[in-house]
Amino acid sequence: MNTEETNSFQAVDEGFTMIEAIAEAKKCLQCKVPQCRKGCPIENDIPDFIHALSMGNMGDAMRIINEKSNLPAICGRVCPHEKQCQGHCVMNKKGTPIQIGKIEQFIADFDTAMNLTREKLPQKDRGKIAVIGSGPAGLTVAGDLARQGFNVTIFEGQDEPGGVLMYGIPEYRLPKKVVRAEIQKIEALGVNFECNVLVGKNSVNVDSLFHQGYDAIFMGTGTSVPQNMDNTPGAKLRGVSQSTYFLHNVNSYNEGAIGRDMVPLRDGEKVGVIGGGNVAMDAARTAIRLGADVTVLYRRTQEEMPAIKAEYEQAVSEGVKFKWNTSVTEFIAGENRRLAACRLSTPEGELVEHFDRVFLAIGSRPANRIVSTTEGIEVDEKGYVKVVERPYGMTTRRGVFAGGDVVHRPQTVVLAMKAAKDVAQGMAQYVDAIKLLEAAKKVEEQHITDK
């Protein structure tokens, strides 16, 4: 990678210094009824960790965060704070909300740099848990259950754990060293990682995991199959591809795993990105960094766009253009069956615009690899896994649980974590119950034998 590209993928915001973080923490009003905590999906004890920081007590601040979050350095960077904790801060009335995300990021980064965390962990004798997938949901379930005395192993199909955190979010927004540091902290809780193991392939499936002695299994496999536009003429032309594939390859290129020629984009190309969510913003901003001329095509209005407002504003400042209420009705071929232009439906009427390449960012759905190799797991008409309320998060197959995007549709990192925390409680209750029944059965059998 050349120096210019290296610099373009550096983090946009490096975060607070020590002096800035403590000064920001001192602004907190310590409200009697903290709205910031209500705005946080996992109900982080925000005033408490901010207060600890304001006194310079980093260890205490980290301990408070760890009670609710397993991924604070990540959440501090990628959560939609403007809609959640920060958006609920009472100081919004003055236009100066506490920068909660940057404070959380600072505390977690300080903890990593100084290696402060030394948690007292229970013996891993409460049960054996398998977690499929190492994205936000899988890491959260693993961390929560390991802290409660469960022996947890995560099975990950890629070379390295992290899922969408590692392969789907650009380096400038979430540096990979941050993801690796958070995963090392999960590993320090006693969680085992088995990479390059794709459950549902090569004789590894739910049944084989149960045969290995796991008491319960968690599916945190997310939505790995992107939606396509196959019903649109020309959708299979060369030059029309998925944003997730593009982002995965750019991340691999940034890591030095593949060459620049493997990234599906050339300097100076005119690129269209179809979609209005955070993946579309990531693809557009990444393409800009690689020297493209980028236009986002979104079928609704700016106000209806689901992407984080800050992401949109940064995209605009970096040179990304936007066309609202615009849909692609046809991908038009040029030479060698390669994309040359798009026919657009716009508020001004139909027009044809030249594009060298188009990336799709119109949503994703779950893969059926695990469901198709396992009896008894029901899904809805779109492939999302059905779960029950009691024990919370269990599928229609006893002992198999699911949570995160594979159940609740694609959402943010912290919402996947919230769902996973609830499922972790359900799994703990389930395993405790089956262990209790096993103990009761042994007592009964012993009584019969004694007779």
JSON list of C-alpha atoms in Angstrom, two decimals, residues 308-436:
[
{"chain": "A", "resi": 308, "resn": "ILE", "atom": "CA", "xyz": [-25.87, 7.65, 11.20]},
{"chain": "A", "resi": 309, "resn": "LYS", "atom": "CA", "xyz": [-26.04, 11.42, 10.63]},
{"chain": "A", "resi": 310, "resn": "ALA", "atom": "CA", "xyz": [-22.36, 11.89, 11.47]},
{"chain": "A", "resi": 311, "resn": "GLU", "atom": "CA", "xyz": [-21.40, 9.26, 8.89]},
{"chain": "A", "resi": 312, "resn": "TYR", "atom": "CA", "xyz": [-23.41, 11.08, 6.22]},
{"chain": "A", "resi": 313, "resn": "GLU", "atom": "CA", "xyz": [-21.90, 14.46, 7.12]},
{"chain": "A", "resi": 314, "resn": "GLN", "atom": "CA", "xyz": [-18.37, 13.05, 7.01]},
{"chain": "A", "resi": 315, "resn": "ALA", "atom": "CA", "xyz": [-19.11, 11.41, 3.64]},
{"chain": "A", "resi": 316, "resn": "VAL", "atom": "CA", "xyz": [-20.24, 14.78, 2.24]},
{"chain": "A", "resi": 317, "resn": "SER", "atom": "CA", "xyz": [-17.16, 16.54, 3.64]},
{"chain": "A", "resi": 318, "resn": "GLU", "atom": "CA", "xyz": [-14.95, 13.90, 2.01]},
{"chain": "A", "resi": 319, "resn": "GLY", "atom": "CA", "xyz": [-16.50, 14.48, -1.41]},
{"chain": "A", "resi": 320, "resn": "VAL", "atom": "CA", "xyz": [-19.25, 11.85, -1.70]},
{"chain": "A", "resi": 321, "resn": "LYS", "atom": "CA", "xyz": [-22.23, 13.06, -3.78]},
{"chain": "A", "resi": 322, "resn": "PHE", "atom": "CA", "xyz": [-25.84, 12.02, -3.13]},
{"chain": "A", "resi": 323, "resn": "LYS", "atom": "CA", "xyz": [-28.88, 11.57, -5.36]},
{"chain": "A", "resi": 324, "resn": "TRP", "atom": "CA", "xyz": [-32.16, 11.33, -3.39]},
{"chain": "A", "resi": 325, "resn": "ASN", "atom": "CA", "xyz": [-35.39, 9.59, -4.49]},
{"chain": "A", "resi": 326, "resn": "THR", "atom": "CA", "xyz": [-33.32, 7.84, -7.12]},
{"chain": "A", "resi": 327, "resn": "SER", "atom": "CA", "xyz": [-33.59, 4.19, -8.20]},
{"chain": "A", "resi": 328, "resn": "VAL", "atom": "CA", "xyz": [-31.64, 2.17, -10.77]},
{"chain": "A", "resi": 329, "resn": "THR", "atom": "CA", "xyz": [-34.05, 0.62, -13.27]},
{"chain": "A", "resi": 330, "resn": "GLU", "atom": "CA", "xyz": [-31.40, -0.87, -15.57]},
{"chain": "A", "resi": 331, "resn": "PHE", "atom": "CA", "xyz": [-27.67, -1.58, -15.59]},
{"chain": "A", "resi": 332, "resn": "ILE", "atom": "CA", "xyz": [-26.47, -0.87, -19.14]},
{"chain": "A", "resi": 333, "resn": "ALA", "atom": "CA", "xyz": [-23.70, -2.92, -20.73]},
{"chain": "A", "resi": 334, "resn": "GLY", "atom": "CA", "xyz": [-20.75, -1.52, -22.62]},
{"chain": "A", "resi": 335, "resn": "GLU", "atom": "CA", "xyz": [-17.83, -3.46, -24.09]},
{"chain": "A", "resi": 336, "resn": "ASN", "atom": "CA", "xyz": [-17.21, -7.06, -22.96]},
{"chain": "A", "resi": 337, "resn": "ARG", "atom": "CA", "xyz": [-20.52, -7.19, -21.06]},
{"chain": "A", "resi": 338, "resn": "ARG", "atom": "CA", "xyz": [-19.11, -4.74, -18.56]},
{"chain": "A", "resi": 339, "resn": "LEU", "atom": "CA", "xyz": [-21.15, -2.02, -16.83]},
{"chain": "A", "resi": 340, "resn": "ALA", "atom": "CA", "xyz": [-21.07, 1.27, -18.71]},
{"chain": "A", "resi": 341, "resn": "ALA", "atom": "CA", "xyz": [-24.05, 3.22, -17.35]},
{"chain": "A", "resi": 342, "resn": "CYS", "atom": "CA", "xyz": [-27.22, 3.09, -15.26]},
{"chain": "A", "resi": 343, "resn": "ARG", "atom": "CA", "xyz": [-30.74, 4.05, -16.20]},
{"chain": "A", "resi": 344, "resn": "LEU", "atom": "CA", "xyz": [-32.06, 6.07, -13.27]},
{"chain": "A", "resi": 345, "resn": "SER", "atom": "CA", "xyz": [-35.55, 6.96, -12.12]},
{"chain": "A", "resi": 346, "resn": "THR", "atom": "CA", "xyz": [-35.24, 10.41, -10.52]},
{"chain": "A", "resi": 347, "resn": "PRO", "atom": "CA", "xyz": [-37.57, 13.24, -9.42]},
{"chain": "A", "resi": 348, "resn": "GLU", "atom": "CA", "xyz": [-36.56, 15.00, -12.66]},
{"chain": "A", "resi": 349, "resn": "GLY", "atom": "CA", "xyz": [-37.58, 11.97, -14.72]},
{"chain": "A", "resi": 350, "resn": "GLU", "atom": "CA", "xyz": [-35.63, 9.13, -16.33]},
{"chain": "A", "resi": 351, "resn": "LEU", "atom": "CA", "xyz": [-31.97, 9.66, -17.23]},
{"chain": "A", "resi": 352, "resn": "VAL", "atom": "CA", "xyz": [-28.92, 7.61, -18.17]},
{"chain": "A", "resi": 353, "resn": "GLU", "atom": "CA", "xyz": [-25.69, 8.26, -16.25]},
{"chain": "A", "resi": 354, "resn": "HIS", "atom": "CA", "xyz": [-22.23, 6.80, -16.81]},
{"chain": "A", "resi": 355, "resn": "PHE", "atom": "CA", "xyz": [-20.76, 4.57, -14.06]},
{"chain": "A", "resi": 356, "resn": "ASP", "atom": "CA", "xyz": [-17.65, 2.39, -14.22]},
{"chain": "A", "resi": 357, "resn": "ARG", "atom": "CA", "xyz": [-18.72, 0.39, -11.21]},
{"chain": "A", "resi": 358, "resn": "VAL", "atom": "CA", "xyz": [-21.68, 0.02, -8.82]},
{"chain": "A", "resi": 359, "resn": "PHE", "atom": "CA", "xyz": [-21.66, -1.39, -5.31]},
{"chain": "A", "resi": 360, "resn": "LEU", "atom": "CA", "xyz": [-24.90, -2.70, -3.79]},
{"chain": "A", "resi": 361, "resn": "ALA", "atom": "CA", "xyz": [-25.68, -1.95, -0.14]},
{"chain": "A", "resi": 362, "resn": "ILE", "atom": "CA", "xyz": [-29.37, -2.81, 0.04]},
{"chain": "A", "resi": 363, "resn": "GLY", "atom": "CA", "xyz": [-29.37, -5.17, 3.03]},
{"chain": "A", "resi": 364, "resn": "SER", "atom": "CA", "xyz": [-28.52, -8.76, 3.85]},
{"chain": "A", "resi": 365, "resn": "ARG", "atom": "CA", "xyz": [-30.07, -11.96, 5.14]},
{"chain": "A", "resi": 366, "resn": "PRO", "atom": "CA", "xyz": [-28.89, -15.04, 7.05]},
{"chain": "A", "resi": 367, "resn": "ALA", "atom": "CA", "xyz": [-27.09, -17.93, 5.36]},
{"chain": "A", "resi": 368, "resn": "ASN", "atom": "CA", "xyz": [-28.87, -21.29, 5.74]},
{"chain": "A", "resi": 369, "resn": "ARG", "atom": "CA", "xyz": [-25.71, -23.35, 6.25]},
{"chain": "A", "resi": 370, "resn": "ILE", "atom": "CA", "xyz": [-26.43, -24.28, 9.86]},
{"chain": "A", "resi": 371, "resn": "VAL", "atom": "CA", "xyz": [-30.21, -24.53, 9.57]},
{"chain": "A", "resi": 372, "resn": "SER", "atom": "CA", "xyz": [-29.97, -26.80, 6.51]},
{"chain": "A", "resi": 373, "resn": "THR", "atom": "CA", "xyz": [-27.61, -29.21, 8.32]},
{"chain": "A", "resi": 374, "resn": "THR", "atom": "CA", "xyz": [-29.62, -29.33, 11.54]},
{"chain": "A", "resi": 375, "resn": "GLU", "atom": "CA", "xyz": [-33.02, -30.85, 12.21]},
{"chain": "A", "resi": 376, "resn": "GLY", "atom": "CA", "xyz": [-35.60, -28.89, 14.16]},
{"chain": "A", "resi": 377, "resn": "ILE", "atom": "CA", "xyz": [-34.50, -25.24, 13.75]},
{"chain": "A", "resi": 378, "resn": "GLU", "atom": "CA", "xyz": [-37.42, -23.26, 12.34]},
{"chain": "A", "resi": 379, "resn": "VAL", "atom": "CA", "xyz": [-36.94, -20.04, 10.35]},
{"chain": "A", "resi": 380, "resn": "ASP", "atom": "CA", "xyz": [-39.39, -17.50, 8.95]},
{"chain": "A", "resi": 381, "resn": "GLU", "atom": "CA", "xyz": [-40.07, -16.91, 5.27]},
{"chain": "A", "resi": 382, "resn": "LYS", "atom": "CA", "xyz": [-36.92, -14.76, 4.93]},
{"chain": "A", "resi": 383, "resn": "GLY", "atom": "CA", "xyz": [-34.62, -17.19, 6.72]},
{"chain": "A", "resi": 384, "resn": "TYR", "atom": "CA", "xyz": [-34.44, -15.48, 10.13]},
{"chain": "A", "resi": 385, "resn": "VAL", "atom": "CA", "xyz": [-34.29, -17.93, 13.03]},
{"chain": "A", "resi": 386, "resn": "LYS", "atom": "CA", "xyz": [-37.37, -18.24, 15.25]},
{"chain": "A", "resi": 387, "resn": "VAL", "atom": "CA", "xyz": [-36.76, -18.11, 19.01]},
{"chain": "A", "resi": 388, "resn": "VAL", "atom": "CA", "xyz": [-38.91, -18.42, 22.14]},
{"chain": "A", "resi": 389, "resn": "GLU", "atom": "CA", "xyz": [-39.28, -16.23, 25.22]},
{"chain": "A", "resi": 390, "resn": "ARG", "atom": "CA", "xyz": [-38.59, -18.99, 27.79]},
{"chain": "A", "resi": 391, "resn": "PRO", "atom": "CA", "xyz": [-35.79, -19.93, 28.00]},
{"chain": "A", "resi": 392, "resn": "TYR", "atom": "CA", "xyz": [-35.07, -16.66, 26.27]},
{"chain": "A", "resi": 393, "resn": "GLY", "atom": "CA", "xyz": [-33.46, -16.98, 22.84]},
{"chain": "A", "resi": 394, "resn": "MET", "atom": "CA", "xyz": [-33.83, -20.75, 22.41]},
{"chain": "A", "resi": 395, "resn": "THR", "atom": "CA", "xyz": [-34.71, -21.93, 18.91]},
{"chain": "A", "resi": 396, "resn": "THR", "atom": "CA", "xyz": [-37.21, -24.70, 18.18]},
{"chain": "A", "resi": 397, "resn": "ARG", "atom": "CA", "xyz": [-34.30, -27.15, 18.63]},
{"chain": "A", "resi": 398, "resn": "ARG", "atom": "CA", "xyz": [-33.71, -27.82, 22.33]},
{"chain": "A", "resi": 399, "resn": "GLY", "atom": "CA", "xyz": [-30.38, -26.49, 23.57]},
{"chain": "A", "resi": 400, "resn": "VAL", "atom": "CA", "xyz": [-29.72, -24.37, 20.46]},
{"chain": "A", "resi": 401, "resn": "PHE", "atom": "CA", "xyz": [-30.01, -20.63, 21.00]},
{"chain": "A", "resi": 402, "resn": "ALA", "atom": "CA", "xyz": [-29.71, -17.69, 18.59]},
{"chain": "A", "resi": 403, "resn": "GLY", "atom": "CA", "xyz": [-29.39, -13.94, 18.84]},
{"chain": "A", "resi": 404, "resn": "GLY", "atom": "CA", "xyz": [-28.27, -10.79, 17.08]},
{"chain": "A", "resi": 405, "resn": "ASP", "atom": "CA", "xyz": [-28.87, -10.09, 13.40]},
{"chain": "A", "resi": 406, "resn": "VAL", "atom": "CA", "xyz": [-29.68, -13.74, 12.56]},
{"chain": "A", "resi": 407, "resn": "VAL", "atom": "CA", "xyz": [-32.88, -13.27, 14.62]},
{"chain": "A", "resi": 408, "resn": "HIS", "atom": "CA", "xyz": [-33.64, -9.55, 14.76]},
{"chain": "A", "resi": 409, "resn": "ARG", "atom": "CA", "xyz": [-32.66, -8.39, 11.24]},
{"chain": "A", "resi": 410, "resn": "PRO", "atom": "CA", "xyz": [-29.50, -6.35, 10.63]},
{"chain": "A", "resi": 411, "resn": "GLN", "atom": "CA", "xyz": [-29.03, -3.74, 13.35]},
{"chain": "A", "resi": 412, "resn": "THR", "atom": "CA", "xyz": [-26.21, -1.89, 15.08]},
{"chain": "A", "resi": 413, "resn": "VAL", "atom": "CA", "xyz": [-23.34, -3.49, 17.00]},
{"chain": "A", "resi": 414, "resn": "VAL", "atom": "CA", "xyz": [-24.78, -2.48, 20.38]},
{"chain": "A", "resi": 415, "resn": "LEU", "atom": "CA", "xyz": [-28.29, -3.78, 19.55]},
{"chain": "A", "resi": 416, "resn": "ALA", "atom": "CA", "xyz": [-26.77, -7.14, 18.60]},
{"chain": "A", "resi": 417, "resn": "MET", "atom": "CA", "xyz": [-24.97, -7.03, 21.96]},
{"chain": "A", "resi": 418, "resn": "LYS", "atom": "CA", "xyz": [-28.19, -6.22, 23.83]},
{"chain": "A", "resi": 419, "resn": "ALA", "atom": "CA", "xyz": [-29.98, -9.19, 22.27]},
{"chain": "A", "resi": 420, "resn": "ALA", "atom": "CA", "xyz": [-27.00, -11.42, 23.00]},
{"chain": "A", "resi": 421, "resn": "LYS", "atom": "CA", "xyz": [-26.87, -10.41, 26.67]},
{"chain": "A", "resi": 422, "resn": "ASP", "atom": "CA", "xyz": [-30.52, -11.41, 27.08]},
{"chain": "A", "resi": 423, "resn": "VAL", "atom": "CA", "xyz": [-29.86, -14.73, 25.33]},
{"chain": "A", "resi": 424, "resn": "ALA", "atom": "CA", "xyz": [-26.82, -15.39, 27.56]},
{"chain": "A", "resi": 425, "resn": "GLN", "atom": "CA", "xyz": [-29.15, -15.21, 30.59]},
{"chain": "A", "resi": 426, "resn": "GLY", "atom": "CA", "xyz": [-31.55, -17.66, 28.94]},
{"chain": "A", "resi": 427, "resn": "MET", "atom": "CA", "xyz": [-28.67, -20.05, 28.18]},
{"chain": "A", "resi": 428, "resn": "ALA", "atom": "CA", "xyz": [-27.39, -19.90, 31.76]},
{"chain": "A", "resi": 429, "resn": "GLN", "atom": "CA", "xyz": [-30.87, -20.69, 33.09]},
{"chain": "A", "resi": 430, "resn": "TYR", "atom": "CA", "xyz": [-31.27, -23.56, 30.62]},
{"chain": "A", "resi": 431, "resn": "VAL", "atom": "CA", "xyz": [-27.94, -25.20, 31.42]},
{"chain": "A", "resi": 432, "resn": "ASP", "atom": "CA", "xyz": [-28.48, -24.80, 35.18]},
{"chain": "A", "resi": 433, "resn": "ALA", "atom": "CA", "xyz": [-31.89, -26.45, 34.78]},
{"chain": "A", "resi": 434, "resn": "ILE", "atom": "CA", "xyz": [-30.63, -29.45, 32.80]},
{"chain": "A", "resi": 435, "resn": "LYS", "atom": "CA", "xyz": [-27.75, -29.94, 35.28]},
{"chain": "A", "resi": 436, "resn": "LEU", "atom": "CA", "xyz": [-30.26, -29.85, 38.14]}
]
